[in-house]
Amino acid sequence: MKHYKIAVLAGDGIGPEITKEALKVLKVIEERNDVTFELMPASFGACAYFETGNAFPQATIDICDQADAILKGPIGLSHEEAKKIPIDQQPERGALLPMRRRYNTYANFRPVFLPKSLAHFSPLKPEIIGEGIDLIIVRELVGGLYFGEKEMGINDKGLRYVRETLEYDEEQIRRIMHEAFKLASKRRKLLHNIHKSNVLKSSVLWNEVMEEVAVEYPDVQVVNFLVDAAATALCLKPTQFDVMVMENMFGDILSDQGGGILGSLGLMPSACIGPDKAYYEPSHGSAPDIAGKNIANPYSMIGSVAMMLENSFDMMAEAKNVWEAMQGVFADGYSTADLSKPGSGVTMIGTEQFGDKVVEKLREMPKA
Ligand code: NAD
């Protein structure tokens, strides 16, 4: 019997609601497989700050250090509420970035997936969705502008100023490129390299290293795309993309656009992989506008569990079942509130019902 320790950081806003549904799914996976999961809950983000004065408290660090994998809900507060927390303890700066740094989770995989049969969820026309959207954004997660030195102050003209630095070394670029090329080799053998080398020197180095790495993957076709053009292309012809690789901030922005073309960020799970530790989280934030209403879509969190099964526990067959169970709930004509309007021919269900239906579907599936 395999035994895994999972740190469970439910987070803020809708985090606890969608985490609850993800844990229901994990329980069923335990029932169906020769595996036990030891869940280790810990507070992280704004809730942790209000409880302990620290957004990533030592007790949470200790739990994450011990864990085989970390399941993390979204963190954060509304713009107004966030002002109640000192800048350096606000959830991203105080918890998220330190966690990414601690575990060096440099490779962030964000699938953007919508089958043709669910084209009605997307704001794009059915002819643009074609046979379906199926791409993965590979985002460098521990470098670039988000991790560079930051400085705020008063300059010699007496004006408030800010300086943030965007820094990459070739090794940081090389390792994320290898991740992207390896993934592309397993899929359509097509890699879109997203950059801004017409303006940013960081992208000039990015592209140089990409070309060096490309030599090792001769069967992968590389297409270079400026990030601004890629934003348009994601709306006009998303089916041209399969694997897209990009630096940290570009990936943050374009992956939210990925959620937009699907119809909701609620369809965006992710995996953040480091050399020794990985954590899994929805790509979206804590959605304070809908928190506590049982209307959040837990697909992103349950999908993050599926990615954990794939990447941390080598349970590929059961991960596939989880994806199919979620798609099956939609295929049966159900929808969460983010994806459809009442009266649009689907049956509206809430967060808990979606989780329950995924669990029902999973239980009906043959065991791996
Ligand atoms: P958001 O991603 O929380 O929400 C954007 C929109 O998407 C909202 O209308 C929200 O209701 C909707 N949405 C998001 N997830 C959904 C889901 N699962 N189901 C249905 N609808 C969903 O972005 P925001 O409102 O700009 O940010 C809120 C907070 O989250 C901020 O404090 C921000 O800093 C934080 N944040 C955290 C993370 C993270 O934890 N990794 C990522 C992004 C933003």
Coordinates of C-alpha atoms and ligand atoms in Angstrom, one line a residue:
M1 CA 0.0 0.0 0.0
K2 CA 1.4 3.4 -1.0
H3 CA 1.2 6.2 1.5
Y4 CA 1.6 9.9 0.6
K5 CA 1.6 13.0 2.8
I6 CA -0.3 15.9 1.2
A7 CA -0.1 19.4 2.7
V8 CA -3.5 21.0 2.2
L9 CA -3.5 24.8 2.1
A10 CA -7.1 25.7 1.5
G11 CA -6.3 29.4 1.2
D12 CA -8.6 32.4 1.1
G13 CA -11.9 33.4 -0.6
I14 CA -13.3 30.4 -2.5
G15 CA -10.3 28.4 -1.6
P16 CA -11.9 26.4 1.3
E17 CA -15.0 25.7 -0.8
I18 CA -13.2 24.3 -3.8
T19 CA -10.6 22.5 -1.7
K20 CA -13.5 20.6 0.1
E21 CA -14.6 19.2 -3.3
A22 CA -11.0 18.3 -4.2
L23 CA -10.7 16.4 -1.0
K24 CA -13.9 14.4 -1.7
V25 CA -12.3 13.3 -4.9
L26 CA -9.0 12.3 -3.1
K27 CA -11.1 10.2 -0.7
V28 CA -12.7 8.3 -3.5
I29 CA -9.3 7.7 -5.1
E30 CA -8.1 6.2 -1.8
E31 CA -11.1 3.9 -1.8
R32 CA -10.5 2.8 -5.4
N33 CA -6.7 2.3 -5.2
D34 CA -4.0 0.7 -3.1
V35 CA -3.1 4.1 -1.7
T36 CA -3.6 6.2 1.4
F37 CA -3.3 10.0 1.6
E38 CA -2.3 11.6 4.9
L39 CA -3.8 15.1 4.7
M40 CA -2.0 17.8 6.6
P41 CA -4.0 21.0 6.6
A42 CA -2.1 24.3 7.2
S43 CA -3.0 27.9 6.9
F44 CA -1.5 30.0 4.1
G45 CA -2.2 33.4 2.7
A46 CA -4.3 36.2 4.2
C47 CA -6.0 33.8 6.6
A48 CA -2.6 32.8 7.9
Y49 CA -1.6 36.4 8.3
F50 CA -4.7 37.2 10.3
E51 CA -4.2 34.1 12.5
T52 CA -0.5 34.4 13.1
G53 CA 0.8 37.7 11.7
N54 CA 2.6 35.8 9.0
A55 CA 1.2 34.8 5.5
F56 CA 3.5 31.7 5.4
P57 CA 4.0 30.8 9.0
Q58 CA 6.7 28.4 10.2
A59 CA 4.2 25.7 11.1
T60 CA 3.0 25.7 7.5
I61 CA 6.6 25.7 6.2
D62 CA 7.3 22.6 8.4
I63 CA 4.2 20.8 7.1
C64 CA 5.1 21.6 3.5
D65 CA 8.7 20.5 4.0
Q66 CA 7.4 17.1 5.2
A67 CA 4.8 16.7 2.5
D68 CA 5.2 14.5 -0.6
A69 CA 3.1 17.1 -2.5
I70 CA 1.3 20.3 -1.7
L71 CA -2.3 21.0 -2.7
K72 CA -2.9 24.7 -2.6
G73 CA -6.1 26.7 -2.9
P74 CA -6.1 30.3 -4.2
I75 CA -5.0 33.0 -1.8
G76 CA -5.7 36.8 -1.7
L77 CA -8.1 39.4 -0.7
S78 CA -10.1 42.0 -2.6
H79 CA -8.2 45.1 -3.6
E80 CA -9.6 47.1 -0.6
E81 CA -9.2 44.3 2.0
A82 CA -5.6 43.7 1.0
K83 CA -4.7 47.2 2.2
K84 CA -5.3 46.0 5.8
I85 CA -2.1 43.9 5.5
P86 CA 1.4 45.4 5.3
I87 CA 2.7 45.3 1.7
D88 CA 5.3 42.6 2.3
Q89 CA 2.8 40.3 4.1
Q90 CA 0.1 40.6 1.4
P91 CA -0.6 37.1 0.2
E92 CA 1.4 36.9 -3.0
R93 CA 4.5 38.7 -1.7
G94 CA 4.2 37.2 1.8
A95 CA 3.3 33.6 1.0
L96 CA 3.1 32.6 -2.7
L97 CA 6.4 33.9 -3.9
P98 CA 8.3 32.7 -0.8
M99 CA 6.8 29.2 -1.4
R100 CA 7.8 29.2 -5.0
R101 CA 11.3 30.3 -4.0
R102 CA 11.6 27.8 -1.2
Y103 CA 10.8 24.8 -3.4
N104 CA 12.3 26.3 -6.5
T105 CA 9.1 25.4 -8.5
Y106 CA 10.4 26.7 -11.7
A107 CA 8.1 24.9 -14.1
N108 CA 4.4 25.8 -14.1
F109 CA 2.1 23.8 -16.4
R110 CA -1.3 25.3 -17.2
P111 CA -3.5 23.3 -19.4
V112 CA -6.1 25.2 -21.4
F113 CA -8.6 22.6 -22.5
L114 CA -12.1 22.7 -24.0
P115 CA -13.5 19.9 -26.1
K116 CA -15.7 20.7 -29.1
S117 CA -18.8 19.4 -27.3
L118 CA -18.4 22.1 -24.7
A119 CA -17.8 25.0 -27.1
H120 CA -20.9 26.7 -25.8
F121 CA -19.0 27.5 -22.6
S122 CA -16.5 29.7 -24.6
P123 CA -17.1 33.3 -25.6
L124 CA -15.4 32.4 -28.9
K125 CA -17.5 31.4 -32.0
P126 CA -17.8 27.6 -32.5
E127 CA -15.9 27.9 -35.8
I128 CA -12.9 29.3 -33.9
I129 CA -13.1 26.5 -31.3
G130 CA -13.2 24.0 -34.2
E131 CA -12.4 20.5 -33.0
G132 CA -11.6 21.9 -29.5
I133 CA -8.9 23.8 -27.7
D134 CA -6.1 21.7 -26.2
L135 CA -2.9 23.6 -25.4
I136 CA -0.5 23.8 -22.4
I137 CA 1.2 27.0 -21.2
V138 CA 4.6 26.3 -19.8
R139 CA 5.5 29.3 -17.6
E140 CA 8.8 29.9 -15.9
L141 CA 7.8 30.5 -12.3
V142 CA 10.7 31.6 -10.2
G143 CA 12.5 34.2 -12.2
G144 CA 12.0 37.4 -14.1
L145 CA 10.3 40.5 -12.9
Y146 CA 8.4 38.9 -10.1
F147 CA 11.5 37.7 -8.4
G148 CA 13.9 40.6 -9.2
E149 CA 15.1 43.2 -6.8
K150 CA 12.4 45.7 -5.9
E151 CA 12.9 49.2 -4.5
M152 CA 10.5 52.1 -3.7
G153 CA 11.4 55.5 -2.4
I154 CA 11.8 59.2 -3.1
N155 CA 14.2 60.2 -5.9
D156 CA 16.5 63.2 -6.0
K157 CA 13.8 65.2 -7.6
G158 CA 11.6 64.6 -4.5
L159 CA 9.3 62.3 -6.5
R160 CA 8.1 58.8 -5.4
Y161 CA 9.7 56.2 -7.6
V162 CA 9.8 52.5 -8.0
R163 CA 12.4 50.2 -9.6
E164 CA 11.9 46.4 -10.3
T165 CA 14.4 44.3 -12.1
L166 CA 13.9 41.6 -14.6
E167 CA 16.7 39.1 -14.4
Y168 CA 17.3 35.6 -15.9
D169 CA 20.5 33.6 -16.3
E170 CA 20.9 31.1 -19.1
E171 CA 20.6 28.2 -16.7
Q172 CA 17.1 29.3 -15.6
I173 CA 16.0 29.6 -19.2
R174 CA 17.6 26.3 -20.3
R175 CA 15.8 24.3 -17.7
I176 CA 12.4 25.6 -18.5
M177 CA 13.1 25.1 -22.2
H178 CA 14.0 21.5 -21.6
E179 CA 10.6 21.0 -19.8
A180 CA 8.8 22.6 -22.7
F181 CA 10.6 20.7 -25.4
K182 CA 10.1 17.4 -23.5
L183 CA 6.4 18.1 -23.3
A184 CA 6.2 19.1 -26.9
S185 CA 8.0 15.9 -27.9
K186 CA 5.2 13.8 -26.2
R187 CA 2.4 15.8 -27.8
R188 CA 2.1 17.4 -31.3
K189 CA 5.8 18.1 -31.6
L190 CA 5.1 21.8 -31.9
L191 CA 6.4 24.5 -29.6
H192 CA 5.5 28.1 -29.6
N193 CA 8.2 30.2 -28.1
I194 CA 6.6 33.4 -26.7
H195 CA 8.9 36.4 -26.3
K196 CA 9.3 40.1 -26.7
S197 CA 12.8 40.3 -28.2
N198 CA 11.9 43.4 -30.3
V199 CA 12.0 45.4 -27.0
L200 CA 13.3 43.3 -24.1
K201 CA 17.0 42.2 -23.9
S202 CA 15.8 39.4 -21.6
S203 CA 13.9 38.0 -24.5
V204 CA 17.0 38.2 -26.7
L205 CA 18.9 35.9 -24.3
W206 CA 15.7 33.8 -23.9
N207 CA 15.6 33.2 -27.6
E208 CA 19.4 32.5 -27.9
V209 CA 19.1 29.8 -25.2
M210 CA 15.9 28.4 -26.8
E211 CA 17.8 27.9 -30.1
E212 CA 20.7 26.1 -28.3
V213 CA 18.2 23.8 -26.6
A214 CA 16.2 23.2 -29.8
V215 CA 19.2 21.4 -31.3
E216 CA 18.6 18.6 -28.9
Y217 CA 15.0 18.2 -30.0
P218 CA 15.2 18.1 -33.8
D219 CA 11.7 16.5 -34.2
V220 CA 10.0 19.5 -32.4
Q221 CA 9.0 22.4 -34.7
V222 CA 9.5 25.8 -33.1
V223 CA 7.4 28.8 -33.9
N224 CA 8.4 32.1 -32.5
F225 CA 5.7 34.5 -31.5
L226 CA 5.8 38.0 -29.9
V227 CA 3.8 38.0 -26.7
D228 CA 1.4 40.7 -27.9
A229 CA 0.7 38.9 -31.1
A230 CA 0.2 35.7 -29.1
A231 CA -2.5 37.4 -27.0
T232 CA -4.5 38.2 -30.2
A233 CA -3.8 34.8 -31.7
L234 CA -5.2 33.0 -28.6
C235 CA -8.5 34.7 -29.3
L236 CA -8.5 34.4 -33.1
K237 CA -7.0 31.0 -33.7
P238 CA -6.3 29.1 -30.4
T239 CA -6.2 25.8 -32.1
Q240 CA -2.8 26.6 -33.8
F241 CA -1.2 26.2 -30.3
D242 CA -0.1 23.1 -28.6
V243 CA 2.7 23.8 -26.1
M244 CA 3.6 27.5 -25.4
V245 CA 6.7 28.4 -23.4
M246 CA 7.2 31.8 -21.8
E247 CA 8.7 33.8 -19.0
N248 CA 7.0 34.4 -15.7
M249 CA 4.9 37.5 -16.2
F250 CA 3.9 36.7 -19.8
G251 CA 2.7 33.3 -18.5
D252 CA 0.7 34.9 -15.7
I253 CA -1.1 37.1 -18.1
L254 CA -1.6 34.8 -21.0
S255 CA -2.8 31.9 -18.8
D256 CA -5.6 34.1 -17.5
Q257 CA -6.5 34.8 -21.1
G258 CA -6.5 31.0 -21.5
G259 CA -9.2 30.9 -18.9
G260 CA -11.0 33.7 -20.7
I261 CA -11.2 31.8 -24.1
L262 CA -12.5 28.7 -22.3
G263 CA -15.2 30.7 -20.6
S264 CA -13.9 30.8 -17.0
L265 CA -10.8 30.8 -14.9
G266 CA -12.7 28.0 -13.0
L267 CA -11.5 25.7 -15.8
M268 CA -7.8 26.4 -15.1
P269 CA -5.8 24.0 -12.9
S270 CA -2.0 24.0 -12.7
A271 CA 1.1 22.2 -11.5
C272 CA 4.2 23.9 -10.2
I273 CA 7.1 21.6 -10.3
G274 CA 10.5 21.9 -8.7
P275 CA 13.5 19.6 -8.5
D276 CA 12.3 18.0 -5.1
K277 CA 8.9 19.3 -4.5
A278 CA 5.7 20.2 -6.4
Y279 CA 2.6 22.0 -5.5
Y280 CA -0.7 22.1 -7.3
E281 CA -3.1 25.1 -7.5
P282 CA -5.8 26.6 -9.6
S283 CA -4.4 29.3 -11.9
H284 CA -6.9 31.8 -10.6
G285 CA -7.2 33.8 -7.5
S286 CA -9.4 33.7 -4.5
A287 CA -12.5 35.2 -6.3
P288 CA -13.7 37.3 -3.3
D289 CA -16.7 38.4 -5.4
I290 CA -18.2 34.9 -5.3
A291 CA -16.7 33.5 -2.0
G292 CA -19.1 31.7 0.4
K293 CA -21.9 31.4 -2.2
N294 CA -21.4 27.8 -3.3
I295 CA -21.2 29.0 -6.9
A296 CA -17.4 28.7 -7.5
N297 CA -16.4 26.1 -10.1
P298 CA -14.2 23.5 -8.4
Y299 CA -12.9 22.1 -11.7
S300 CA -9.6 24.0 -11.3
M301 CA -9.0 22.5 -7.9
I302 CA -10.1 19.0 -8.8
G303 CA -8.0 19.3 -12.0
S304 CA -5.0 20.3 -9.8
V305 CA -5.6 17.0 -7.9
A306 CA -5.5 15.1 -11.2
M307 CA -2.2 16.9 -12.1
M308 CA -0.9 15.8 -8.6
L309 CA -1.8 12.2 -9.4
E310 CA 0.1 12.5 -12.7
N311 CA 3.2 14.3 -11.6
S312 CA 3.8 13.4 -8.0
F313 CA 2.2 9.9 -7.5
D314 CA 2.5 8.4 -11.0
M315 CA -1.2 7.4 -11.0
M316 CA -1.8 8.2 -14.6
A317 CA -4.8 6.0 -15.2
E318 CA -6.7 7.4 -12.2
A319 CA -5.8 10.9 -13.2
K320 CA -7.3 10.2 -16.6
N321 CA -10.5 9.0 -14.8
V322 CA -10.7 12.3 -12.8
W323 CA -10.4 14.4 -16.0
E324 CA -13.1 12.2 -17.7
A325 CA -15.4 12.3 -14.7
M326 CA -15.3 16.1 -14.7
Q327 CA -15.8 16.3 -18.5
G328 CA -18.6 13.7 -18.1
V329 CA -20.5 15.9 -15.6
F330 CA -20.5 18.7 -18.2
A331 CA -21.4 16.3 -21.0
D332 CA -24.4 15.2 -19.0
G333 CA -25.7 18.8 -19.4
Y334 CA -24.7 20.3 -16.0
S335 CA -22.9 23.6 -15.6
T336 CA -21.6 25.8 -12.9
A337 CA -22.7 29.5 -12.8
D338 CA -19.4 30.8 -14.3
L339 CA -19.9 28.9 -17.5
S340 CA -23.6 29.3 -18.4
K341 CA -26.6 31.5 -17.8
P342 CA -29.8 29.9 -16.3
G343 CA -32.2 29.1 -19.2
S344 CA -29.4 28.3 -21.6
G345 CA -30.4 24.7 -21.9
V346 CA -28.1 23.3 -19.2
T347 CA -28.9 22.4 -15.6
M348 CA -27.2 24.8 -13.2
I349 CA -25.3 23.2 -10.2
G350 CA -23.3 24.6 -7.4
T351 CA -19.8 23.9 -6.1
E352 CA -20.8 21.0 -3.8
Q353 CA -23.1 19.4 -6.4
F354 CA -20.3 19.5 -9.0
G355 CA -18.0 17.7 -6.5
D356 CA -20.7 15.2 -5.7
K357 CA -21.3 14.4 -9.4
V358 CA -17.6 14.0 -10.1
V359 CA -17.4 11.5 -7.2
E360 CA -20.5 9.6 -8.5
K361 CA -18.9 9.4 -12.0
L362 CA -15.6 8.2 -10.6
R363 CA -17.3 5.5 -8.5
E364 CA -18.9 4.2 -11.7
M365 CA -15.6 3.9 -13.5
P366 CA -13.7 0.6 -13.7
K367 CA -10.8 0.6 -11.3
A368 CA -7.3 1.0 -12.8
Ligands
NAD1 P1 -9.6 35.9 -9.6 O1 -8.8 35.0 -10.4 O2 -9.7 35.6 -8.1 O3 -11.0 36.2 -10.2 C1 -11.2 36.7 -11.5 C2 -12.7 36.4 -11.9 O4 -12.8 35.0 -12.2 C3 -13.7 36.8 -10.9 O5 -14.9 37.3 -11.5 C4 -14.0 35.4 -10.2 O6 -15.2 35.3 -9.6 C5 -13.8 34.5 -11.4 N1 -13.3 33.1 -10.9 C6 -12.1 32.8 -10.5 N2 -12.0 31.5 -10.2 C7 -13.3 31.0 -10.3 C8 -13.9 29.8 -10.1 N3 -13.2 28.7 -9.6 N4 -15.2 29.6 -10.4 C9 -15.9 30.6 -10.8 N5 -15.4 31.9 -11.1 C10 -14.1 32.1 -10.8 O7 -8.8 37.3 -9.7 P2 -8.9 38.7 -8.9 O8 -10.3 38.9 -8.4 O9 -8.2 39.7 -9.7 O10 -8.0 38.4 -7.6 C11 -8.6 38.0 -6.3 C12 -7.4 37.8 -5.4 O11 -6.7 36.6 -5.8 C13 -6.4 38.9 -5.3 O12 -6.0 39.1 -4.0 C14 -5.2 38.3 -6.1 O13 -4.0 38.9 -5.7 C15 -5.3 36.8 -5.8 N6 -4.7 35.9 -6.7 C16 -4.1 34.8 -6.2 C17 -3.6 33.8 -7.0 C18 -3.0 32.5 -6.4 O14 -3.3 32.2 -5.3 N7 -2.1 31.8 -7.1 C19 -3.6 34.0 -8.4 C20 -4.2 35.1 -8.9 C21 -4.8 36.1 -8.1

